[in-house]
Short mmCIF file of N, CA and C in Angstrom, two decimals:
data_model
loop_
_atom_site.label_atom_id
_atom_site.label_comp_id
_atom_site.label_asym_id
_atom_site.label_seq_id
_atom_site.Cartn_x
_atom_site.Cartn_y
_atom_site.Cartn_z
N UNK A 66 -32.98 66.29 -47.04
CA UNK A 66 -31.60 66.37 -47.44
C UNK A 66 -30.94 64.99 -47.37
N UNK A 67 -31.27 64.22 -46.34
CA UNK A 67 -30.70 62.89 -46.21
C UNK A 67 -31.17 61.97 -47.32
N UNK A 68 -32.43 62.12 -47.72
CA UNK A 68 -32.96 61.25 -48.77
C UNK A 68 -32.30 61.54 -50.11
N UNK A 69 -31.96 62.80 -50.39
CA UNK A 69 -31.29 63.15 -51.65
C UNK A 69 -29.89 62.57 -51.68
N UNK A 70 -29.15 62.71 -50.59
CA UNK A 70 -27.79 62.16 -50.58
C UNK A 70 -27.82 60.62 -50.61
N UNK A 71 -28.82 60.02 -49.95
CA UNK A 71 -28.96 58.56 -49.98
C UNK A 71 -29.24 58.09 -51.40
N UNK A 72 -30.15 58.77 -52.11
CA UNK A 72 -30.46 58.42 -53.50
C UNK A 72 -29.26 58.63 -54.41
N UNK A 73 -28.50 59.65 -54.17
CA UNK A 73 -27.30 59.91 -54.96
C UNK A 73 -26.28 58.79 -54.77
N UNK A 74 -26.12 58.34 -53.56
CA UNK A 74 -25.18 57.24 -53.28
C UNK A 74 -25.66 55.96 -53.95
N UNK A 75 -26.94 55.67 -53.82
CA UNK A 75 -27.50 54.46 -54.46
C UNK A 75 -27.32 54.53 -55.97
N UNK A 76 -27.60 55.67 -56.56
CA UNK A 76 -27.44 55.85 -58.01
C UNK A 76 -25.98 55.65 -58.42
N UNK A 77 -25.06 56.20 -57.67
CA UNK A 77 -23.63 56.07 -57.98
C UNK A 77 -23.18 54.62 -57.90
N UNK A 78 -23.65 53.90 -56.91
CA UNK A 78 -23.28 52.49 -56.76
C UNK A 78 -23.83 51.66 -57.92
N UNK A 79 -25.07 51.91 -58.30
CA UNK A 79 -25.68 51.17 -59.39
C UNK A 79 -25.01 51.47 -60.73
N UNK A 80 -24.66 52.70 -60.97
CA UNK A 80 -24.06 53.08 -62.24
C UNK A 80 -22.59 52.68 -62.34
N UNK A 81 -21.92 52.49 -61.23
CA UNK A 81 -20.50 52.14 -61.29
C UNK A 81 -20.29 50.73 -61.82
N UNK A 82 -21.27 49.89 -61.75
CA UNK A 82 -21.17 48.53 -62.24
C UNK A 82 -21.58 48.38 -63.69
N UNK A 83 -22.03 49.45 -64.31
CA UNK A 83 -22.51 49.38 -65.68
C UNK A 83 -21.38 49.60 -66.67
N UNK A 84 -21.45 48.92 -67.78
CA UNK A 84 -20.53 49.13 -68.89
C UNK A 84 -21.33 49.67 -70.06
N UNK A 85 -20.83 50.70 -70.66
CA UNK A 85 -21.51 51.29 -71.80
C UNK A 85 -20.82 50.84 -73.08
N UNK A 86 -21.60 50.38 -74.03
CA UNK A 86 -21.10 49.95 -75.32
C UNK A 86 -21.73 50.83 -76.39
N UNK A 87 -20.96 51.14 -77.40
CA UNK A 87 -21.50 51.78 -78.59
C UNK A 87 -21.11 50.88 -79.76
N UNK A 88 -22.11 50.34 -80.44
CA UNK A 88 -21.86 49.38 -81.51
C UNK A 88 -22.27 50.01 -82.82
N UNK A 89 -21.38 49.88 -83.81
CA UNK A 89 -21.62 50.49 -85.11
C UNK A 89 -21.14 49.53 -86.20
N UNK A 90 -21.76 49.60 -87.35
CA UNK A 90 -21.29 48.80 -88.48
C UNK A 90 -21.41 49.63 -89.75
N UNK A 91 -20.56 49.27 -90.69
CA UNK A 91 -20.56 49.95 -91.99
C UNK A 91 -20.53 48.90 -93.08
N UNK A 92 -21.53 48.92 -93.95
CA UNK A 92 -21.56 47.98 -95.06
C UNK A 92 -20.63 48.50 -96.15
N UNK A 93 -19.83 47.61 -96.72
CA UNK A 93 -18.92 48.01 -97.79
C UNK A 93 -19.20 47.24 -99.08
N UNK A 94 -20.34 46.62 -99.17
CA UNK A 94 -20.74 45.89 -100.37
C UNK A 94 -22.07 46.44 -100.86
N UNK A 95 -22.31 46.26 -102.13
CA UNK A 95 -23.60 46.68 -102.69
C UNK A 95 -24.58 45.50 -102.76
N UNK A 96 -24.09 44.30 -102.46
CA UNK A 96 -24.95 43.12 -102.47
C UNK A 96 -25.77 43.05 -101.19
N UNK A 97 -26.95 42.45 -101.30
CA UNK A 97 -27.81 42.27 -100.14
C UNK A 97 -27.65 40.85 -99.61
N UNK A 98 -27.46 40.75 -98.31
CA UNK A 98 -27.40 39.46 -97.64
C UNK A 98 -28.40 39.48 -96.49
N UNK A 99 -29.30 38.50 -96.42
CA UNK A 99 -30.28 38.51 -95.33
C UNK A 99 -29.59 38.29 -93.98
N UNK A 100 -30.18 38.85 -92.95
CA UNK A 100 -29.64 38.73 -91.60
C UNK A 100 -29.69 37.29 -91.13
N UNK A 101 -28.76 36.93 -90.27
CA UNK A 101 -28.74 35.61 -89.66
C UNK A 101 -29.73 35.57 -88.52
N UNK A 102 -30.19 34.39 -88.18
CA UNK A 102 -31.16 34.23 -87.10
C UNK A 102 -30.55 34.47 -85.73
N UNK A 103 -29.26 34.13 -85.58
CA UNK A 103 -28.64 34.19 -84.27
C UNK A 103 -27.16 34.54 -84.40
N UNK A 104 -26.59 35.23 -83.41
CA UNK A 104 -25.14 35.47 -83.42
C UNK A 104 -24.34 34.17 -83.34
N UNK A 105 -24.97 33.08 -82.90
CA UNK A 105 -24.28 31.78 -82.85
C UNK A 105 -23.95 31.26 -84.25
N UNK A 106 -24.59 31.82 -85.28
CA UNK A 106 -24.31 31.43 -86.66
C UNK A 106 -23.03 32.07 -87.19
N UNK A 107 -22.46 32.98 -86.45
CA UNK A 107 -21.25 33.71 -86.86
C UNK A 107 -20.05 33.10 -86.14
N UNK A 108 -18.95 32.92 -86.87
CA UNK A 108 -17.73 32.39 -86.27
C UNK A 108 -16.63 33.45 -86.35
N UNK A 109 -15.69 33.35 -85.42
CA UNK A 109 -14.50 34.20 -85.47
C UNK A 109 -13.35 33.36 -86.01
N UNK A 110 -12.71 33.85 -87.06
CA UNK A 110 -11.58 33.15 -87.66
C UNK A 110 -10.40 34.11 -87.76
N UNK A 111 -9.24 33.67 -87.29
CA UNK A 111 -8.05 34.51 -87.42
C UNK A 111 -7.61 34.58 -88.88
N UNK A 112 -7.59 33.44 -89.54
CA UNK A 112 -7.20 33.37 -90.95
C UNK A 112 -8.30 32.68 -91.73
N UNK A 113 -8.65 33.26 -92.87
CA UNK A 113 -9.69 32.69 -93.71
C UNK A 113 -9.01 32.09 -94.94
N UNK A 114 -9.22 30.80 -95.16
CA UNK A 114 -8.56 30.11 -96.26
C UNK A 114 -9.54 29.65 -97.34
N UNK A 115 -10.72 30.20 -97.36
CA UNK A 115 -11.68 29.88 -98.40
C UNK A 115 -12.17 31.16 -99.06
N UNK A 116 -12.71 31.07 -100.26
CA UNK A 116 -13.17 32.27 -100.96
C UNK A 116 -14.24 33.01 -100.15
N UNK A 117 -14.11 34.32 -100.08
CA UNK A 117 -15.06 35.12 -99.30
C UNK A 117 -15.13 36.53 -99.87
N UNK A 118 -16.14 37.25 -99.41
CA UNK A 118 -16.33 38.65 -99.79
C UNK A 118 -16.40 39.48 -98.53
N UNK A 119 -15.70 40.60 -98.52
CA UNK A 119 -15.79 41.54 -97.40
C UNK A 119 -17.11 42.28 -97.53
N UNK A 120 -17.93 42.22 -96.48
CA UNK A 120 -19.23 42.89 -96.58
C UNK A 120 -19.38 44.05 -95.61
N UNK A 121 -18.50 44.17 -94.62
CA UNK A 121 -18.65 45.27 -93.69
C UNK A 121 -17.58 45.32 -92.63
N UNK A 122 -17.60 46.42 -91.89
CA UNK A 122 -16.73 46.63 -90.74
C UNK A 122 -17.62 46.81 -89.52
N UNK A 123 -17.35 46.06 -88.48
CA UNK A 123 -18.10 46.13 -87.22
C UNK A 123 -17.19 46.78 -86.18
N UNK A 124 -17.70 47.80 -85.49
CA UNK A 124 -16.91 48.50 -84.47
C UNK A 124 -17.68 48.53 -83.16
N UNK A 125 -17.01 48.15 -82.09
CA UNK A 125 -17.57 48.21 -80.75
C UNK A 125 -16.70 49.15 -79.93
N UNK A 126 -17.30 50.20 -79.40
CA UNK A 126 -16.59 51.12 -78.52
C UNK A 126 -16.97 50.74 -77.09
N UNK A 127 -15.96 50.42 -76.29
CA UNK A 127 -16.22 49.96 -74.93
C UNK A 127 -15.05 50.36 -74.03
N UNK A 128 -15.22 50.09 -72.76
CA UNK A 128 -14.13 50.31 -71.83
C UNK A 128 -13.00 49.35 -72.17
N UNK A 129 -11.78 49.81 -72.06
CA UNK A 129 -10.63 49.02 -72.45
C UNK A 129 -10.50 47.73 -71.64
N UNK A 130 -11.02 47.71 -70.44
CA UNK A 130 -10.86 46.55 -69.57
C UNK A 130 -11.88 45.43 -69.84
N UNK A 131 -12.74 45.59 -70.80
CA UNK A 131 -13.75 44.58 -71.11
C UNK A 131 -13.09 43.29 -71.60
N UNK A 132 -13.69 42.17 -71.25
CA UNK A 132 -13.20 40.88 -71.73
C UNK A 132 -13.47 40.75 -73.22
N UNK A 133 -12.52 40.16 -73.93
CA UNK A 133 -12.66 40.01 -75.37
C UNK A 133 -13.85 39.12 -75.72
N UNK A 134 -14.22 38.21 -74.85
CA UNK A 134 -15.38 37.35 -75.12
C UNK A 134 -16.66 38.18 -75.19
N UNK A 135 -16.79 39.19 -74.34
CA UNK A 135 -17.96 40.07 -74.39
C UNK A 135 -17.95 40.92 -75.66
N UNK A 136 -16.77 41.40 -76.04
CA UNK A 136 -16.64 42.20 -77.26
C UNK A 136 -16.99 41.34 -78.48
N UNK A 137 -16.51 40.10 -78.51
CA UNK A 137 -16.81 39.20 -79.63
C UNK A 137 -18.30 38.95 -79.77
N UNK A 138 -19.00 38.76 -78.65
CA UNK A 138 -20.44 38.54 -78.72
C UNK A 138 -21.16 39.74 -79.32
N UNK A 139 -20.76 40.93 -78.95
CA UNK A 139 -21.37 42.15 -79.51
C UNK A 139 -21.07 42.25 -81.01
N UNK A 140 -19.82 41.92 -81.39
CA UNK A 140 -19.44 41.97 -82.80
C UNK A 140 -20.21 40.94 -83.62
N UNK A 141 -20.36 39.74 -83.07
CA UNK A 141 -21.09 38.69 -83.77
C UNK A 141 -22.55 39.06 -83.97
N UNK A 142 -23.13 39.70 -82.98
CA UNK A 142 -24.54 40.13 -83.10
C UNK A 142 -24.70 41.13 -84.24
N UNK A 143 -23.77 42.10 -84.32
CA UNK A 143 -23.85 43.11 -85.37
C UNK A 143 -23.55 42.48 -86.74
N UNK A 144 -22.59 41.55 -86.79
CA UNK A 144 -22.28 40.87 -88.05
C UNK A 144 -23.46 40.02 -88.52
N UNK A 145 -24.21 39.44 -87.59
CA UNK A 145 -25.40 38.67 -87.95
C UNK A 145 -26.44 39.57 -88.62
N UNK A 146 -26.55 40.79 -88.15
CA UNK A 146 -27.49 41.75 -88.76
C UNK A 146 -27.07 42.06 -90.19
N UNK A 147 -25.74 42.14 -90.43
CA UNK A 147 -25.23 42.41 -91.77
C UNK A 147 -25.38 41.21 -92.70
N UNK A 148 -25.57 40.01 -92.13
CA UNK A 148 -25.69 38.81 -92.93
C UNK A 148 -24.36 38.10 -93.14
N UNK A 149 -23.38 38.39 -92.32
CA UNK A 149 -22.05 37.79 -92.46
C UNK A 149 -22.04 36.34 -91.99
N UNK A 150 -21.02 35.62 -92.42
CA UNK A 150 -20.79 34.26 -91.95
C UNK A 150 -19.70 34.22 -90.88
N UNK A 151 -18.80 35.20 -90.92
CA UNK A 151 -17.67 35.19 -89.99
C UNK A 151 -17.16 36.61 -89.77
N UNK A 152 -16.40 36.78 -88.69
CA UNK A 152 -15.67 38.02 -88.45
C UNK A 152 -14.19 37.65 -88.34
N UNK A 153 -13.35 38.57 -88.75
CA UNK A 153 -11.91 38.35 -88.73
C UNK A 153 -11.20 39.69 -88.58
N UNK A 154 -9.88 39.61 -88.42
CA UNK A 154 -9.05 40.81 -88.40
C UNK A 154 -9.46 41.80 -87.31
N UNK A 155 -9.52 41.35 -86.08
CA UNK A 155 -9.89 42.23 -84.96
C UNK A 155 -8.73 43.16 -84.63
N UNK A 156 -9.05 44.44 -84.51
CA UNK A 156 -8.07 45.47 -84.19
C UNK A 156 -8.60 46.30 -83.03
N UNK A 157 -7.71 46.92 -82.29
CA UNK A 157 -8.12 47.80 -81.22
C UNK A 157 -7.33 49.10 -81.31
N UNK A 158 -7.98 50.18 -80.89
CA UNK A 158 -7.36 51.49 -80.97
C UNK A 158 -8.01 52.39 -79.93
N UNK A 159 -7.26 53.37 -79.47
CA UNK A 159 -7.83 54.33 -78.54
C UNK A 159 -8.81 55.23 -79.27
N UNK A 160 -9.62 55.96 -78.53
CA UNK A 160 -10.66 56.79 -79.13
C UNK A 160 -10.27 58.26 -79.10
N UNK A 161 -10.93 59.02 -79.91
CA UNK A 161 -10.88 60.46 -80.05
C UNK A 161 -9.85 61.28 -79.30
N UNK A 162 -10.22 61.80 -78.13
CA UNK A 162 -9.40 62.75 -77.41
C UNK A 162 -8.09 62.15 -76.92
N UNK A 163 -8.04 60.86 -76.66
CA UNK A 163 -6.81 60.24 -76.17
C UNK A 163 -5.71 60.30 -77.21
N UNK A 164 -6.08 60.27 -78.49
CA UNK A 164 -5.08 60.32 -79.55
C UNK A 164 -4.43 61.69 -79.66
N UNK A 165 -5.14 62.73 -79.27
CA UNK A 165 -4.64 64.09 -79.47
C UNK A 165 -3.96 64.70 -78.24
N UNK A 166 -3.87 63.95 -77.15
CA UNK A 166 -3.21 64.49 -75.96
C UNK A 166 -1.71 64.60 -76.18
N UNK A 167 -1.08 65.64 -75.59
CA UNK A 167 0.37 65.75 -75.71
C UNK A 167 1.08 64.62 -74.97
N UNK A 168 2.31 64.37 -75.32
CA UNK A 168 3.15 63.34 -74.69
C UNK A 168 2.57 61.95 -74.89
N UNK A 169 2.18 61.63 -76.11
CA UNK A 169 1.59 60.32 -76.41
C UNK A 169 2.52 59.16 -76.06
N UNK A 170 3.84 59.38 -76.15
CA UNK A 170 4.75 58.28 -75.83
C UNK A 170 4.71 57.92 -74.34
N UNK A 171 4.28 58.83 -73.49
CA UNK A 171 4.16 58.56 -72.06
C UNK A 171 2.82 57.94 -71.69
N UNK A 172 1.75 58.36 -72.37
CA UNK A 172 0.40 57.91 -72.00
C UNK A 172 -0.25 57.07 -73.09
N UNK A 173 0.53 56.50 -73.99
CA UNK A 173 -0.03 55.82 -75.16
C UNK A 173 -0.97 54.68 -74.79
N UNK A 174 -0.76 54.01 -73.67
CA UNK A 174 -1.61 52.91 -73.27
C UNK A 174 -2.49 53.29 -72.07
N UNK A 175 -2.66 54.58 -71.84
CA UNK A 175 -3.41 55.04 -70.68
C UNK A 175 -4.85 55.40 -70.97
N UNK A 176 -5.34 55.08 -72.14
CA UNK A 176 -6.72 55.43 -72.49
C UNK A 176 -7.71 54.55 -71.75
N UNK A 177 -8.91 55.07 -71.57
CA UNK A 177 -9.95 54.37 -70.82
C UNK A 177 -10.88 53.60 -71.75
N UNK A 178 -11.25 54.20 -72.86
CA UNK A 178 -12.16 53.56 -73.80
C UNK A 178 -11.38 53.17 -75.05
N UNK A 179 -11.87 52.15 -75.72
CA UNK A 179 -11.20 51.67 -76.92
C UNK A 179 -12.21 51.30 -77.99
N UNK A 180 -11.78 51.40 -79.24
CA UNK A 180 -12.55 50.92 -80.37
C UNK A 180 -12.02 49.55 -80.76
N UNK A 181 -12.88 48.56 -80.78
CA UNK A 181 -12.55 47.22 -81.26
C UNK A 181 -13.24 47.07 -82.60
N UNK A 182 -12.47 46.82 -83.66
CA UNK A 182 -13.03 46.70 -85.01
C UNK A 182 -12.72 45.33 -85.58
N UNK A 183 -13.63 44.82 -86.40
CA UNK A 183 -13.45 43.54 -87.07
C UNK A 183 -14.07 43.63 -88.46
N UNK A 184 -13.57 42.80 -89.35
CA UNK A 184 -14.10 42.73 -90.70
C UNK A 184 -15.14 41.61 -90.76
N UNK A 185 -16.30 41.93 -91.32
CA UNK A 185 -17.37 40.94 -91.49
C UNK A 185 -17.28 40.38 -92.91
N UNK A 186 -17.30 39.05 -93.03
CA UNK A 186 -17.15 38.42 -94.35
C UNK A 186 -18.29 37.45 -94.61
N UNK A 187 -18.53 37.23 -95.90
CA UNK A 187 -19.53 36.26 -96.37
C UNK A 187 -18.80 35.26 -97.25
N UNK A 188 -18.95 33.97 -96.95
CA UNK A 188 -18.30 32.93 -97.74
C UNK A 188 -19.01 32.77 -99.08
N UNK A 189 -18.24 32.48 -100.11
CA UNK A 189 -18.80 32.30 -101.46
C UNK A 189 -19.14 30.84 -101.68
#
């Protein structure tokens, strides 16, 4: 009995430090772009002032308290798979059940998980 409770405590301590990410992307172009070799080839730009094509939407579902630098790295990795040159237009929103709870004006910022979305672009 002691060994089961000890293992349960150890498991709880180990899992409490973990962050779960769900990363998804959606291609919105019919053109094929080869994947980039590294996420370091992808840049984040707030404003794009050169000709470009929107090639996809990258979404990272994570705990709301995650640092934006970690979210950006996950987004860049997924954008590299799509063959993008840059990501832009980062947005955040609460997920599923939090949107449908009553009294949204009281708990609007009380959600635990969030969707971070960005647009993946390819320069022309």
